[in-house]
Coordinates of C-alpha atoms and ligand atoms in Angstrom, one line a residue:
M1 CA -109.3 -145.2 -73.3
A2 CA -111.0 -146.1 -69.9
R3 CA -110.3 -144.6 -66.6
F4 CA -108.2 -147.1 -64.3
K5 CA -111.3 -144.6 -61.9
E6 CA -113.5 -146.6 -62.7
L7 CA -112.3 -149.6 -62.1
A8 CA -111.2 -149.1 -58.6
E9 CA -114.4 -147.4 -58.7
L10 CA -116.6 -150.3 -59.4
F11 CA -114.4 -152.9 -57.4
E12 CA -114.7 -151.4 -54.7
E13 CA -118.8 -151.7 -55.1
L14 CA -117.7 -154.9 -55.6
E15 CA -116.6 -155.1 -52.6
K16 CA -119.0 -154.6 -50.5
I17 CA -122.2 -156.6 -53.5
T18 CA -123.0 -160.3 -52.1
S19 CA -126.0 -161.5 -54.6
H20 CA -123.7 -163.4 -57.1
K21 CA -126.1 -161.8 -60.1
E22 CA -125.6 -158.8 -59.2
I23 CA -121.9 -158.4 -59.1
V24 CA -122.2 -160.0 -62.8
R25 CA -124.6 -157.5 -63.7
K26 CA -121.8 -154.8 -62.5
L27 CA -119.0 -156.5 -64.2
A28 CA -121.2 -157.0 -67.4
G29 CA -121.3 -153.3 -67.7
F30 CA -118.3 -153.1 -67.0
F31 CA -117.3 -155.1 -70.3
E32 CA -120.0 -153.2 -72.5
G33 CA -117.8 -150.0 -71.9
L34 CA -113.9 -151.2 -72.9
K35 CA -112.9 -151.9 -76.1
G36 CA -109.5 -155.0 -77.0
N37 CA -106.6 -155.3 -74.3
E38 CA -108.6 -153.2 -71.9
V39 CA -110.4 -156.1 -72.2
R40 CA -108.1 -158.9 -71.8
D41 CA -106.6 -156.2 -68.8
S42 CA -109.2 -155.8 -66.9
A43 CA -110.7 -159.6 -67.2
Y44 CA -106.4 -160.5 -65.4
L45 CA -106.9 -157.5 -63.4
F46 CA -110.7 -158.4 -61.7
L47 CA -108.5 -161.6 -60.7
G48 CA -105.9 -159.9 -58.8
S49 CA -103.2 -160.6 -61.9
I50 CA -101.9 -159.5 -64.8
G51 CA -101.4 -162.3 -66.8
P52 CA -103.1 -166.2 -67.2
A53 CA -103.5 -168.3 -64.1
F54 CA -100.4 -170.8 -66.2
E55 CA -97.9 -167.9 -66.6
N56 CA -95.7 -166.3 -63.3
T57 CA -97.6 -163.3 -62.7
T58 CA -95.7 -162.6 -59.3
L59 CA -94.3 -158.7 -59.5
G60 CA -92.5 -160.0 -56.2
I61 CA -93.0 -156.9 -54.6
K62 CA -93.6 -157.8 -50.3
D63 CA -94.5 -155.8 -47.7
R64 CA -90.5 -153.8 -46.9
L65 CA -90.6 -153.1 -50.7
A66 CA -94.6 -151.6 -50.7
I67 CA -93.3 -149.7 -47.3
R68 CA -90.7 -148.5 -49.0
A69 CA -92.7 -146.9 -52.7
I70 CA -95.3 -145.4 -50.2
A71 CA -92.6 -144.0 -48.0
G72 CA -91.1 -141.7 -50.9
A73 CA -94.6 -141.1 -53.0
Y74 CA -95.8 -139.8 -49.8
G75 CA -93.1 -138.2 -48.5
V76 CA -93.2 -140.1 -45.1
P77 CA -91.1 -142.0 -43.0
E78 CA -91.8 -145.3 -43.5
E79 CA -92.0 -145.4 -39.6
E80 CA -95.2 -143.2 -40.2
V81 CA -95.9 -146.4 -43.1
I82 CA -95.4 -149.0 -41.3
R83 CA -97.3 -147.2 -37.7
K84 CA -100.7 -146.6 -40.3
Y85 CA -99.8 -149.7 -41.8
A86 CA -100.3 -150.9 -38.0
R87 CA -103.5 -149.5 -37.2
E88 CA -105.1 -150.4 -40.6
G89 CA -104.0 -153.7 -41.2
D90 CA -103.7 -153.5 -44.6
L91 CA -101.5 -151.2 -47.1
G92 CA -103.8 -150.4 -49.8
D93 CA -105.3 -148.1 -47.3
V94 CA -102.7 -146.1 -46.0
A95 CA -101.8 -145.4 -49.9
F96 CA -105.4 -144.2 -49.6
V97 CA -105.3 -142.4 -46.1
L98 CA -101.2 -141.1 -47.2
S99 CA -102.0 -139.9 -50.1
E100 CA -103.8 -136.0 -51.1
K101 CA -106.8 -135.5 -53.4
R102 CA -105.9 -135.2 -57.3
E103 CA -107.5 -134.8 -61.1
A104 CA -107.8 -139.3 -61.8
S105 CA -105.7 -139.3 -64.4
L106 CA -104.3 -142.9 -65.6
T107 CA -105.6 -145.1 -68.2
I108 CA -106.5 -148.8 -67.4
E109 CA -103.4 -149.4 -69.8
D110 CA -101.4 -147.0 -67.8
V111 CA -101.8 -149.2 -64.2
F112 CA -101.4 -151.9 -66.0
E113 CA -98.2 -150.9 -68.1
R114 CA -96.5 -150.1 -65.3
L115 CA -97.4 -153.2 -63.0
R116 CA -95.7 -155.3 -65.6
Q117 CA -93.0 -153.0 -66.1
I118 CA -92.7 -154.6 -61.9
K119 CA -93.1 -157.8 -62.8
E120 CA -90.6 -157.7 -65.2
A121 CA -87.7 -155.7 -63.6
S122 CA -85.0 -158.3 -62.8
G123 CA -80.8 -158.6 -61.6
K124 CA -78.8 -155.7 -59.4
G125 CA -80.7 -153.1 -58.4
S126 CA -84.3 -154.9 -59.4
Q127 CA -85.8 -153.7 -55.7
E128 CA -85.2 -150.5 -56.4
E129 CA -86.1 -150.4 -59.7
K130 CA -89.8 -152.2 -58.7
T131 CA -89.8 -149.6 -55.4
G132 CA -89.5 -147.0 -57.7
L133 CA -92.2 -147.6 -60.3
L134 CA -94.4 -148.5 -57.6
S135 CA -93.2 -144.9 -56.0
D136 CA -93.7 -143.0 -59.5
I137 CA -97.5 -144.3 -60.2
L138 CA -98.4 -143.4 -56.9
Q139 CA -97.8 -140.4 -56.8
K140 CA -100.2 -139.7 -60.0
A141 CA -102.8 -141.8 -58.0
T142 CA -106.1 -141.0 -56.4
P143 CA -106.1 -142.4 -53.2
E144 CA -109.0 -144.5 -54.5
E145 CA -106.9 -145.8 -57.1
G146 CA -103.4 -145.9 -55.3
K147 CA -105.0 -147.9 -52.0
Y148 CA -105.9 -150.9 -54.9
I149 CA -102.4 -150.4 -57.3
V150 CA -101.3 -151.1 -54.2
R151 CA -103.7 -154.4 -53.8
L152 CA -103.2 -155.9 -56.6
V153 CA -98.9 -155.2 -56.5
L154 CA -98.8 -157.5 -53.6
G155 CA -101.2 -160.3 -55.1
R156 CA -104.2 -158.5 -52.5
L157 CA -107.2 -157.8 -54.0
R158 CA -109.7 -160.5 -53.2
L159 CA -112.6 -159.6 -54.5
G160 CA -115.0 -162.7 -52.7
F161 CA -115.2 -164.0 -56.2
G162 CA -114.2 -166.5 -59.2
D163 CA -113.7 -166.4 -62.6
Q164 CA -116.7 -168.2 -63.3
F165 CA -118.6 -164.5 -62.2
L166 CA -116.2 -163.5 -65.2
L167 CA -117.2 -166.2 -67.3
E168 CA -121.6 -164.9 -66.8
A169 CA -120.1 -161.9 -67.1
F170 CA -119.0 -162.5 -71.1
S171 CA -121.7 -163.7 -72.5
I172 CA -124.1 -160.5 -71.2
A173 CA -122.0 -158.2 -72.2
F174 CA -120.3 -159.2 -75.3
T175 CA -122.9 -161.7 -76.9
G176 CA -125.5 -159.9 -74.8
D177 CA -127.7 -162.6 -73.4
K178 CA -126.5 -164.9 -70.3
K179 CA -127.9 -167.7 -72.4
H180 CA -124.2 -168.5 -73.4
A181 CA -122.7 -168.4 -70.3
G182 CA -122.5 -172.5 -70.3
K183 CA -120.4 -172.7 -73.9
I184 CA -118.3 -170.2 -72.2
K185 CA -117.9 -171.7 -69.6
E186 CA -116.2 -175.2 -71.9
S187 CA -114.4 -172.4 -74.8
Y188 CA -112.7 -171.4 -71.3
S189 CA -111.3 -175.6 -70.5
V190 CA -109.6 -174.9 -73.9
C191 CA -108.9 -171.6 -73.6
T192 CA -107.2 -171.5 -70.3
D193 CA -106.1 -167.7 -70.3
I194 CA -109.0 -165.7 -69.4
G195 CA -108.0 -162.2 -71.1
K196 CA -107.7 -163.7 -74.3
L197 CA -110.1 -165.7 -73.6
A198 CA -112.6 -161.9 -73.3
K199 CA -110.4 -160.0 -76.0
T200 CA -111.7 -162.9 -78.3
L201 CA -115.0 -162.9 -77.0
A202 CA -115.8 -159.0 -77.3
E203 CA -114.3 -159.0 -80.9
H204 CA -116.4 -162.7 -82.4
G205 CA -119.1 -162.5 -80.2
A206 CA -121.7 -165.5 -79.9
R207 CA -119.7 -166.7 -82.7
T208 CA -116.3 -167.6 -80.6
P209 CA -117.5 -170.5 -78.2
G210 CA -116.4 -174.0 -79.7
N211 CA -113.7 -171.8 -81.7
F212 CA -110.9 -172.5 -79.6
S213 CA -107.7 -174.9 -79.8
I214 CA -105.1 -176.7 -77.5
K215 CA -101.7 -175.5 -78.1
P216 CA -98.5 -175.5 -77.4
G217 CA -97.6 -173.0 -73.8
R218 CA -101.3 -173.1 -73.0
P219 CA -102.3 -176.1 -70.9
V220 CA -106.2 -177.3 -70.8
K221 CA -108.2 -177.9 -67.9
S222 CA -108.2 -181.9 -67.1
M223 CA -110.1 -184.2 -67.8
L224 CA -111.6 -186.4 -64.8
S225 CA -113.0 -189.3 -63.9
Q226 CA -116.6 -190.2 -62.4
R227 CA -116.9 -192.8 -59.6
V228 CA -118.8 -196.6 -59.8
E229 CA -120.3 -197.6 -56.5
S230 CA -119.9 -200.7 -57.4
F231 CA -119.1 -203.8 -60.3
E232 CA -121.4 -204.0 -61.6
E233 CA -122.5 -200.2 -62.5
L234 CA -118.3 -199.9 -63.9
E235 CA -120.9 -202.5 -66.7
K236 CA -123.7 -201.6 -66.6
R237 CA -121.3 -197.9 -67.6
V238 CA -119.4 -198.2 -69.9
Q239 CA -121.0 -201.5 -72.2
G240 CA -118.7 -203.0 -74.7
K241 CA -114.8 -203.2 -74.8
K242 CA -113.0 -201.3 -72.8
A243 CA -109.7 -200.1 -71.5
A244 CA -108.9 -200.9 -68.0
E245 CA -105.4 -198.5 -66.7
E246 CA -103.5 -198.8 -63.3
K247 CA -104.2 -195.6 -61.6
Y248 CA -101.2 -193.5 -59.9
D249 CA -101.6 -191.6 -56.9
G250 CA -99.4 -188.9 -57.7
E251 CA -99.5 -185.0 -59.0
R252 CA -101.6 -184.6 -62.7
I253 CA -99.4 -183.1 -65.5
Q254 CA -99.7 -182.1 -68.7
V255 CA -96.7 -182.1 -70.5
H256 CA -96.1 -179.8 -73.4
K257 CA -92.8 -179.7 -76.0
D258 CA -92.4 -177.1 -78.8
G259 CA -89.2 -177.7 -80.8
D260 CA -86.3 -178.0 -77.6
W261 CA -88.7 -176.0 -75.9
I262 CA -90.7 -177.8 -72.7
K263 CA -92.6 -177.2 -70.2
A264 CA -94.4 -178.6 -67.3
F265 CA -97.7 -177.6 -65.2
S266 CA -100.5 -179.4 -63.6
R267 CA -104.1 -179.5 -62.7
R268 CA -104.3 -176.1 -61.4
L269 CA -102.5 -175.0 -64.2
E270 CA -99.3 -173.7 -62.3
D271 CA -96.2 -173.4 -64.3
I272 CA -94.0 -176.6 -63.0
T273 CA -91.7 -177.0 -64.8
A274 CA -88.4 -176.0 -62.4
Q275 CA -89.7 -179.2 -60.1
Y276 CA -89.6 -181.5 -62.1
P277 CA -85.5 -181.1 -64.2
D278 CA -85.5 -184.9 -64.2
I279 CA -89.2 -184.9 -66.2
I280 CA -88.1 -182.6 -68.7
E281 CA -84.8 -183.9 -69.4
A282 CA -86.5 -187.8 -70.1
V283 CA -88.7 -186.5 -72.3
K284 CA -86.1 -184.5 -74.1
K285 CA -84.9 -187.8 -74.9
S286 CA -88.5 -189.6 -75.2
V287 CA -89.9 -187.6 -77.4
T288 CA -88.9 -186.9 -80.7
V289 CA -91.9 -185.3 -82.3
D290 CA -91.6 -181.2 -82.9
K291 CA -95.0 -180.3 -81.6
I292 CA -97.1 -182.0 -79.1
V293 CA -99.0 -182.2 -75.9
L294 CA -99.3 -184.6 -73.4
D295 CA -101.5 -185.6 -70.3
G296 CA -100.0 -188.6 -67.2
E297 CA -99.5 -188.6 -63.4
I298 CA -95.9 -188.2 -61.9
V299 CA -95.5 -191.1 -58.9
A300 CA -92.8 -191.5 -55.7
Y301 CA -91.7 -194.3 -57.8
A302 CA -88.2 -196.2 -57.8
E303 CA -87.2 -199.4 -58.7
L304 CA -85.0 -202.1 -56.5
E305 CA -82.9 -205.2 -57.4
K306 CA -84.8 -207.3 -54.8
D307 CA -82.8 -211.0 -55.2
G308 CA -81.6 -210.4 -58.4
N309 CA -85.1 -209.2 -59.6
R310 CA -85.6 -206.2 -60.4
I311 CA -88.9 -205.1 -58.6
E312 CA -90.9 -201.3 -59.2
K313 CA -91.7 -199.4 -55.9
F314 CA -94.9 -196.7 -56.0
Y315 CA -94.9 -194.2 -53.2
P316 CA -97.9 -193.1 -51.7
F317 CA -98.8 -189.1 -52.8
Q318 CA -97.4 -187.8 -49.7
R319 CA -93.9 -188.6 -50.0
L320 CA -94.5 -186.4 -53.8
M321 CA -94.4 -183.5 -52.0
Q322 CA -91.4 -183.4 -50.8
R323 CA -91.1 -182.0 -54.4
R324 CA -93.3 -178.9 -54.4
R325 CA -90.4 -177.3 -53.7
K326 CA -88.3 -174.0 -54.9
Y327 CA -84.6 -174.6 -53.7
E328 CA -82.8 -176.9 -52.8
I329 CA -84.0 -179.2 -56.8
E330 CA -81.5 -181.0 -57.4
K331 CA -80.8 -182.7 -53.7
Y332 CA -84.5 -183.5 -54.0
R333 CA -84.6 -184.9 -57.0
E334 CA -81.9 -187.2 -56.0
K335 CA -84.0 -188.2 -52.5
C336 CA -87.0 -188.5 -53.9
P337 CA -87.6 -189.8 -57.3
V338 CA -90.4 -189.3 -59.8
A339 CA -91.3 -191.0 -62.6
V340 CA -94.3 -190.2 -65.5
F341 CA -97.5 -192.4 -66.4
F342 CA -98.7 -190.4 -69.8
F343 CA -101.8 -191.9 -70.7
D344 CA -103.1 -189.5 -72.6
I345 CA -101.9 -186.8 -75.9
L346 CA -103.7 -184.0 -77.0
Y347 CA -102.2 -181.9 -79.5
L348 CA -99.6 -183.3 -82.2
N349 CA -98.2 -181.9 -84.8
G350 CA -100.0 -178.3 -85.6
E351 CA -103.3 -180.7 -85.0
S352 CA -105.6 -180.9 -81.4
L353 CA -106.3 -184.5 -80.5
L354 CA -109.4 -183.4 -78.8
K355 CA -111.7 -184.6 -81.1
K356 CA -110.7 -187.8 -81.5
P357 CA -111.3 -190.8 -79.7
Y358 CA -109.2 -192.5 -77.2
P359 CA -107.8 -195.9 -79.1
E360 CA -106.7 -192.8 -81.6
R361 CA -105.5 -191.3 -78.6
R362 CA -103.4 -194.2 -77.1
A363 CA -102.5 -195.3 -80.5
L364 CA -100.7 -192.2 -81.5
L365 CA -99.5 -191.9 -77.9
E366 CA -97.8 -195.0 -78.0
M367 CA -96.3 -194.2 -81.7
H368 CA -94.2 -190.6 -80.8
V369 CA -94.2 -191.5 -77.0
A370 CA -90.8 -194.3 -76.2
V371 CA -91.2 -196.3 -72.9
Q372 CA -87.5 -195.7 -71.6
G373 CA -85.9 -194.3 -68.0
I374 CA -88.2 -192.5 -66.1
V375 CA -90.8 -192.3 -68.7
H376 CA -94.1 -195.0 -68.9
L377 CA -97.3 -195.6 -70.6
A378 CA -100.3 -196.2 -68.5
R379 CA -100.7 -199.7 -68.6
R380 CA -103.6 -201.6 -69.1
T381 CA -106.2 -204.4 -70.1
I382 CA -108.9 -204.0 -72.9
T383 CA -111.4 -206.3 -72.6
E384 CA -115.1 -207.1 -72.9
N385 CA -114.8 -209.1 -69.4
I386 CA -115.9 -207.5 -66.5
E387 CA -114.2 -210.2 -64.3
E388 CA -111.3 -209.5 -66.1
I389 CA -110.7 -205.8 -65.0
E390 CA -111.3 -207.5 -61.7
D391 CA -107.7 -209.2 -62.0
F392 CA -106.7 -206.4 -63.3
F393 CA -107.9 -204.4 -60.2
N394 CA -106.1 -207.1 -57.8
E395 CA -103.1 -207.1 -59.1
T396 CA -102.4 -203.9 -59.2
V397 CA -103.5 -203.4 -55.5
E398 CA -101.1 -205.9 -55.3
K399 CA -97.9 -203.9 -56.6
G400 CA -99.0 -201.1 -54.3
L401 CA -100.9 -198.6 -56.5
E402 CA -103.9 -197.3 -55.6
G403 CA -106.5 -198.9 -58.1
I404 CA -108.1 -198.3 -61.6
V405 CA -109.4 -195.8 -64.2
V406 CA -111.5 -197.7 -66.8
K407 CA -112.2 -195.6 -69.8
S408 CA -114.7 -196.2 -72.6
M409 CA -113.3 -197.4 -76.2
S410 CA -116.2 -196.3 -77.6
S411 CA -116.1 -193.7 -81.0
G412 CA -117.1 -190.9 -79.3
S413 CA -114.9 -191.4 -76.9
V414 CA -113.5 -187.7 -77.1
Y415 CA -110.9 -185.5 -74.4
E416 CA -113.7 -183.7 -72.3
A417 CA -111.5 -180.9 -71.3
G418 CA -112.5 -179.6 -67.8
K419 CA -115.3 -181.7 -67.5
R420 CA -115.8 -185.2 -65.2
S421 CA -116.0 -187.1 -67.8
W422 CA -118.7 -190.9 -68.5
F423 CA -115.8 -192.1 -70.2
W424 CA -113.9 -192.3 -67.6
F425 CA -114.2 -194.6 -63.8
K426 CA -112.3 -194.0 -60.9
W427 CA -112.5 -197.4 -59.4
K428 CA -109.8 -197.5 -55.5
Q429 CA -108.9 -199.9 -53.5
E430 CA -111.1 -198.1 -50.5
Y431 CA -114.1 -198.4 -52.6
S432 CA -113.5 -202.1 -52.8
E433 CA -113.1 -202.8 -49.2
G434 CA -116.4 -201.0 -48.0
M435 CA -114.5 -198.3 -46.6
R436 CA -115.7 -194.7 -45.7
E437 CA -116.2 -191.5 -49.0
T438 CA -113.6 -189.1 -48.6
F439 CA -114.1 -186.0 -49.2
D440 CA -111.8 -182.5 -50.4
L441 CA -113.2 -179.3 -48.8
V442 CA -111.4 -176.0 -48.0
V443 CA -111.1 -174.4 -44.7
V444 CA -113.7 -171.9 -44.2
G445 CA -112.4 -171.0 -40.2
S446 CA -110.5 -172.5 -37.9
Y447 CA -111.3 -172.8 -33.7
Y448 CA -108.8 -172.4 -30.7
G449 CA -107.5 -175.5 -29.3
R450 CA -106.8 -176.4 -25.9
G451 CA -105.2 -178.6 -23.7
R452 CA -102.7 -179.8 -25.7
R453 CA -103.2 -178.3 -28.5
R454 CA -102.8 -174.5 -27.3
G455 CA -100.7 -172.5 -29.9
S456 CA -102.7 -174.7 -32.1
F457 CA -106.2 -175.1 -34.1
G458 CA -108.6 -177.0 -32.2
A459 CA -110.3 -177.9 -35.4
L460 CA -111.2 -176.6 -38.7
L461 CA -114.1 -175.6 -40.2
C462 CA -114.6 -177.1 -43.5
A463 CA -117.1 -175.7 -46.4
V464 CA -117.8 -177.5 -49.7
L465 CA -118.6 -175.3 -52.9
N466 CA -121.9 -174.2 -53.7
E467 CA -121.4 -174.5 -57.6
E468 CA -124.9 -172.1 -58.6
E469 CA -124.4 -170.1 -56.6
Q470 CA -119.9 -170.2 -56.1
R471 CA -119.9 -170.0 -52.9
F472 CA -119.1 -172.0 -49.7
E473 CA -120.8 -174.0 -47.6
T474 CA -119.7 -175.3 -44.2
L475 CA -120.8 -179.0 -43.8
T476 CA -118.2 -179.4 -41.2
K477 CA -116.0 -179.5 -38.2
V478 CA -112.7 -181.9 -37.9
G479 CA -110.9 -182.2 -35.4
T480 CA -108.6 -185.3 -35.6
G481 CA -106.7 -187.1 -37.5
F482 CA -103.4 -184.5 -37.6
T483 CA -100.3 -184.7 -36.6
E484 CA -98.1 -182.7 -34.7
A485 CA -97.0 -181.8 -38.8
D486 CA -99.7 -181.4 -40.1
A487 CA -100.8 -178.9 -38.0
E488 CA -97.5 -177.2 -38.1
E489 CA -97.7 -176.9 -42.2
I490 CA -102.0 -176.3 -41.7
N491 CA -100.8 -173.3 -39.3
S492 CA -97.9 -172.4 -41.8
L493 CA -100.9 -172.4 -44.2
L494 CA -103.5 -170.7 -42.9
S495 CA -101.4 -167.8 -42.0
A496 CA -101.6 -166.4 -44.9
H497 CA -105.1 -166.6 -45.7
I498 CA -106.9 -165.3 -42.6
A499 CA -109.0 -162.8 -42.8
S500 CA -110.5 -159.9 -40.5
E501 CA -114.6 -161.1 -41.5
A502 CA -116.3 -163.9 -43.2
P503 CA -115.3 -163.9 -46.3
K504 CA -118.3 -162.8 -48.5
N505 CA -118.0 -165.6 -50.7
V506 CA -118.5 -168.3 -47.9
S507 CA -121.9 -168.6 -45.6
I508 CA -121.8 -169.6 -41.9
K509 CA -124.7 -170.3 -39.8
K510 CA -123.8 -167.8 -36.2
G511 CA -124.0 -170.8 -33.7
M512 CA -120.5 -172.3 -35.9
L513 CA -118.6 -168.6 -36.2
P514 CA -115.3 -169.6 -36.0
D515 CA -112.2 -167.7 -33.7
I516 CA -110.8 -166.6 -36.6
F517 CA -112.2 -167.3 -40.2
I518 CA -110.1 -168.0 -43.0
E519 CA -110.2 -167.2 -46.4
P520 CA -111.6 -170.5 -48.9
T521 CA -107.8 -171.6 -50.5
V522 CA -107.2 -174.5 -48.9
V523 CA -108.9 -177.7 -49.5
I524 CA -107.7 -180.0 -47.3
E525 CA -109.0 -184.5 -47.9
V526 CA -111.1 -185.7 -45.3
L527 CA -112.8 -189.0 -44.5
G528 CA -115.5 -189.4 -43.4
S529 CA -118.8 -191.4 -42.3
E530 CA -122.6 -190.3 -43.1
I531 CA -124.2 -186.5 -44.2
T532 CA -127.1 -185.8 -41.8
N533 CA -129.4 -183.1 -42.2
S534 CA -128.1 -180.2 -40.0
P535 CA -129.5 -176.5 -39.2
G536 CA -126.0 -175.8 -37.8
H537 CA -124.3 -176.1 -41.5
T538 CA -124.7 -174.5 -45.1
A539 CA -124.4 -176.9 -47.1
G540 CA -127.2 -177.2 -49.4
E541 CA -129.6 -175.1 -47.5
G542 CA -133.0 -174.2 -49.0
K543 CA -136.4 -172.5 -49.1
E544 CA -137.2 -175.8 -48.2
E545 CA -133.9 -177.8 -47.5
T546 CA -132.5 -178.2 -44.4
G547 CA -128.4 -177.9 -44.2
L548 CA -126.0 -181.0 -44.8
A549 CA -123.7 -182.7 -42.2
L550 CA -120.7 -184.6 -42.3
R551 CA -120.5 -186.8 -39.3
F552 CA -117.3 -188.2 -37.8
P553 CA -114.9 -186.5 -40.6
R554 CA -111.2 -187.4 -40.4
F555 CA -108.1 -185.3 -41.7
L556 CA -106.4 -187.4 -44.2
R557 CA -103.9 -184.7 -46.1
I558 CA -103.7 -181.6 -47.7
R559 CA -104.2 -180.9 -51.4
Y560 CA -102.1 -178.5 -52.8
D561 CA -102.6 -180.3 -55.8
R562 CA -106.8 -178.3 -55.6
G563 CA -108.0 -175.2 -55.2
P564 CA -111.4 -173.8 -53.8
Y565 CA -113.1 -174.7 -57.0
D566 CA -111.9 -177.8 -57.0
A567 CA -113.7 -178.5 -53.8
T568 CA -116.1 -181.2 -53.3
T569 CA -120.3 -179.5 -53.8
V570 CA -123.0 -179.6 -52.6
K571 CA -124.5 -181.5 -55.7
E572 CA -121.7 -184.3 -55.0
I573 CA -122.8 -184.3 -51.1
R574 CA -126.4 -184.1 -52.2
D575 CA -126.2 -186.9 -54.3
L576 CA -124.6 -188.8 -52.0
K577 CA -127.1 -188.2 -49.4
D578 CA -130.0 -189.4 -51.4
G579 CA -127.4 -192.5 -52.5
A580 CA -128.1 -191.8 -56.5
Ligands
ATP1 P1 -108.8 -189.1 -57.1 O1 -108.6 -188.1 -55.4 O2 -109.6 -190.3 -56.6 O3 -107.4 -189.4 -57.5 P2 -109.2 -186.9 -58.4 O4 -110.7 -186.3 -57.5 O5 -108.1 -186.0 -58.0 O6 -109.5 -188.2 -57.3 P3 -110.2 -188.4 -60.4 O7 -110.5 -187.4 -61.5 O8 -111.5 -187.7 -60.0 O9 -109.7 -187.2 -60.6 O10 -109.6 -189.2 -60.8 C1 -109.1 -189.1 -62.0 C2 -107.5 -189.0 -61.7 O11 -106.1 -190.1 -61.2 C3 -106.7 -188.0 -62.8 O12 -107.1 -186.5 -62.6 C4 -105.2 -188.1 -62.7 O13 -104.8 -187.3 -61.3 C5 -104.8 -189.2 -61.7 N1 -104.3 -190.5 -63.1 C6 -104.2 -192.1 -62.3 N2 -103.5 -192.6 -63.2 C7 -104.3 -192.4 -64.3 C8 -104.9 -192.8 -65.8 N3 -104.0 -193.7 -65.8 N4 -105.8 -192.4 -66.5 C9 -106.9 -191.0 -66.0 N5 -106.0 -191.0 -64.5 C10 -105.2 -191.3 -63.7

């Protein structure tokens, strides 16, 4: 049984290490010494969680309850905890200073189990129960352990690395060689439960990757599309017969059904079932088969009557964001009606369809989903002729849609979970109008506003993802395009992620240091015109290369559907600059 003390010590070490390789090496060394469920539980804990991303793992303890639990555990008044909190700035550090030295006795399992109990306490009296459970374990913990237990409970572990580091560590620890990391990353796109993945790899080693399958209840990572520069390129890329589907601008949704049990997941794998009761009810009516997994897009949508005719109205993505809420769901269901357009089927009655070609999947989709009410299938045209695709695109834009996705109909056109696949190509109206490029950038800092913008930010320091290093590198400062409402919303989002120093997975040049550092969490879409070399930014900077910068950036919208690791990458920026 591994001690929690060892994990806490490693947390402490990892906080200080910045080298990617070194972090992976330490993680691998740790995993090598673990067995079975400890492997699983530690994988979750390293990511500051107690379960897979698609499960609700919030423990329901906010500062107020944690303060009470800490006061109870160490026999001091709550006022003292609050005073120390103001000084230390972190409740974990407060637990550390209040706690007495003692012999370490807790195992990883003890702590994990306790965190689960805290999460599961619900209903009347649950606040007292949660506080009591936390207080009790703090009394058994050493100061170092107490610090990390409190941070874990509050969801503030923040070791400064993401799941990719763990996957690389699994490769070394469980297969004895880092060369399997690529395969493990592919497996993770299908088995998105990192704990389950870790445990299976630990038990079966190098034979495991590739053996994971999709199953209801566990969403797979979404397949994404490539973009092309021109229609001519499209013709070259997808030869022969191809399907052009309408591209709906809303939120990606993966619907899982197992009998009467239906759940919906977002592109970030969050469980969004409660947000869309209308979609769940509609799927129940449209799909009679027992077990199925569907992929599609939800859009803000209405059918209107005009001069006795029925017309479809597609609303922009922003409107759908009103449905991102925990409260007043019924009210907004009326206020912002939606429809779902399914374009893929990934699983049917015990059989994974991921390896079936698109034409076969589409035929099964049509067979098992009845188009009725707010359930639709993506409309499409099939042709070899590029002019016909152009006509279809024009009709699509005429309807108010953003463009098309052209899909290969080849026998190899499988569903590539988690990949920007060469079987799907998007073509949007803005490309055809020669409009500027858009980027999904991670906010890593902000500068104080002046004049009219006093009290808010003047500009945001934004970064792209360096995939190899798993680090965020700055690309541009965005100071225009925000409405007052945008600024207010961004301020409130950022306030939860303020960091006291530059987060260690962000690289910023000295001359570019912001007034406030932000943990990489919030992603915004930015329009920009030109990529230039710039010594002021770190994007793509290397021994030989200067950094890259985006000129004339303008804020477009917050991308709630993207996390920092889904942001535009250094490679994409470099390809754009080189005109690849
Ligand atoms: P964008 O901002 O252009 O939507 P993205 O990076 O979010 O890009 P891409 O994979 O590049 O995602 O573009 C395809 C996206 O379009 C899908 O992720 C999906 O959410 C949406 N979409 C809408 N209609 C379709 C369709 N018929 N087939 C596939 N994807 C579709």
